[in-house]
Amino acid sequence: MILNEALSNSLKHAFPDERKGEISVKLIADSDKIIKTNIPEFYSISIKDNGKGLPEGFNPGKGNSLGMTLLTSLAAQLDGNVQIINEAGTEVIVRFKELKYKKRV
């Protein structure tokens, strides 16, 4: 749902008037542990476009759009957060911890 919302926003708003552009999606596994292991602690999903960027005065922290409210809510369900970078287009980064589930039989 997070990917769908972020990609939909890019497709809808980043490239007006049939403007051409690129959208990239990355999934990054990383660890904040002092002793590095091969087991990731955190995951980041990055959705970046090279479109027109966010409108001047847009404040993602104010929840002034349905899309941003949805992204924030979905990230919170994963004990995560959302970061918006508005440089040479828009990048949405959702970072969340690996969810630990009990072993299933």
Coordinates of C-alpha atoms in Angstrom, one line a residue:
M1 CA 0.0 0.0 0.0
I2 CA 2.9 2.3 0.8
L3 CA 4.4 1.7 -2.7
N4 CA 1.1 2.1 -4.4
E5 CA 0.4 5.5 -2.7
A6 CA 3.9 6.9 -3.3
L7 CA 4.0 5.7 -6.9
S8 CA 0.4 7.0 -7.6
N9 CA 1.4 10.4 -6.3
S10 CA 4.5 10.6 -8.5
L11 CA 2.6 9.5 -11.6
K12 CA -0.3 11.9 -10.9
H13 CA 1.7 15.0 -9.8
A14 CA 5.4 14.9 -10.9
F15 CA 5.0 15.0 -14.6
P16 CA 2.3 17.4 -15.7
D17 CA 1.5 18.1 -19.4
E18 CA 2.8 14.7 -20.5
R19 CA 6.3 15.6 -19.3
K20 CA 8.7 12.7 -19.4
G21 CA 10.6 11.6 -16.4
E22 CA 11.9 8.7 -14.2
I23 CA 10.7 7.1 -11.0
S24 CA 13.0 4.8 -9.1
V25 CA 12.2 2.5 -6.3
K26 CA 14.8 1.1 -3.8
L27 CA 14.5 -1.3 -0.9
I28 CA 17.5 -1.0 1.4
A29 CA 18.3 -3.2 4.4
D30 CA 20.5 -1.7 7.0
S31 CA 21.6 -2.1 10.6
D32 CA 22.3 0.4 13.3
K33 CA 24.1 -2.1 15.5
I34 CA 27.7 -1.3 16.6
I35 CA 28.7 -4.9 15.8
K36 CA 27.6 -5.4 12.2
T37 CA 25.7 -8.6 11.4
N38 CA 24.1 -9.9 8.2
I39 CA 20.7 -9.5 9.8
P40 CA 19.1 -6.2 8.9
E41 CA 17.4 -4.3 11.7
F42 CA 15.8 -1.6 9.5
Y43 CA 14.5 -1.4 6.0
S44 CA 14.1 1.7 3.9
I45 CA 11.9 2.1 0.9
S46 CA 12.8 5.0 -1.3
I47 CA 10.5 6.2 -4.1
K48 CA 12.2 9.0 -6.1
D49 CA 11.1 10.9 -9.2
N50 CA 12.8 13.7 -11.2
G51 CA 9.6 15.6 -11.7
K52 CA 8.5 19.1 -10.8
G53 CA 8.8 18.6 -7.0
L54 CA 6.4 19.6 -4.3
P55 CA 4.6 23.0 -4.4
E56 CA 6.3 25.8 -2.6
G57 CA 5.0 26.0 1.0
F58 CA 4.1 22.3 1.1
N59 CA 4.6 21.1 4.6
P60 CA 4.5 17.2 4.9
G61 CA 4.4 17.5 8.7
K62 CA 1.1 19.3 8.6
G63 CA -0.8 16.5 7.0
N64 CA -2.3 18.8 4.4
S65 CA -2.9 16.1 1.9
L66 CA -4.7 12.8 2.0
G67 CA -1.7 11.0 0.4
M68 CA 0.7 12.2 3.0
T69 CA -1.7 11.3 5.8
L70 CA -2.1 7.8 4.4
L71 CA 1.7 7.3 4.0
T72 CA 2.3 8.5 7.6
S73 CA -0.4 6.2 8.9
L74 CA 0.8 3.2 7.0
A75 CA 4.4 3.8 8.2
A76 CA 3.3 4.1 11.8
Q77 CA 1.6 0.7 11.6
L78 CA 5.1 -0.7 10.9
D79 CA 6.7 1.4 13.7
G80 CA 8.3 3.5 11.0
N81 CA 8.5 7.1 9.8
V82 CA 8.3 9.0 6.5
Q83 CA 10.9 11.5 5.2
I84 CA 10.3 13.8 2.2
I85 CA 13.2 15.3 0.2
N86 CA 12.2 17.9 -2.3
E87 CA 15.4 18.3 -4.4
A88 CA 15.5 17.7 -8.1
G89 CA 12.1 16.1 -7.9
T90 CA 10.6 14.4 -4.9
E91 CA 11.9 11.5 -2.8
V92 CA 9.7 9.7 -0.3
I93 CA 11.7 7.5 2.2
V94 CA 9.8 5.2 4.5
R95 CA 12.0 3.6 7.2
F96 CA 10.7 0.8 9.4
K97 CA 12.0 -1.9 11.8
E98 CA 12.0 -5.5 10.9
L99 CA 8.9 -7.0 12.4
K100 CA 9.6 -9.9 14.7
Y101 CA 7.0 -12.7 14.5
K102 CA 6.8 -15.8 16.6
K103 CA 7.7 -19.0 14.8
R104 CA 4.7 -20.6 13.2
V105 CA 4.1 -24.3 13.3

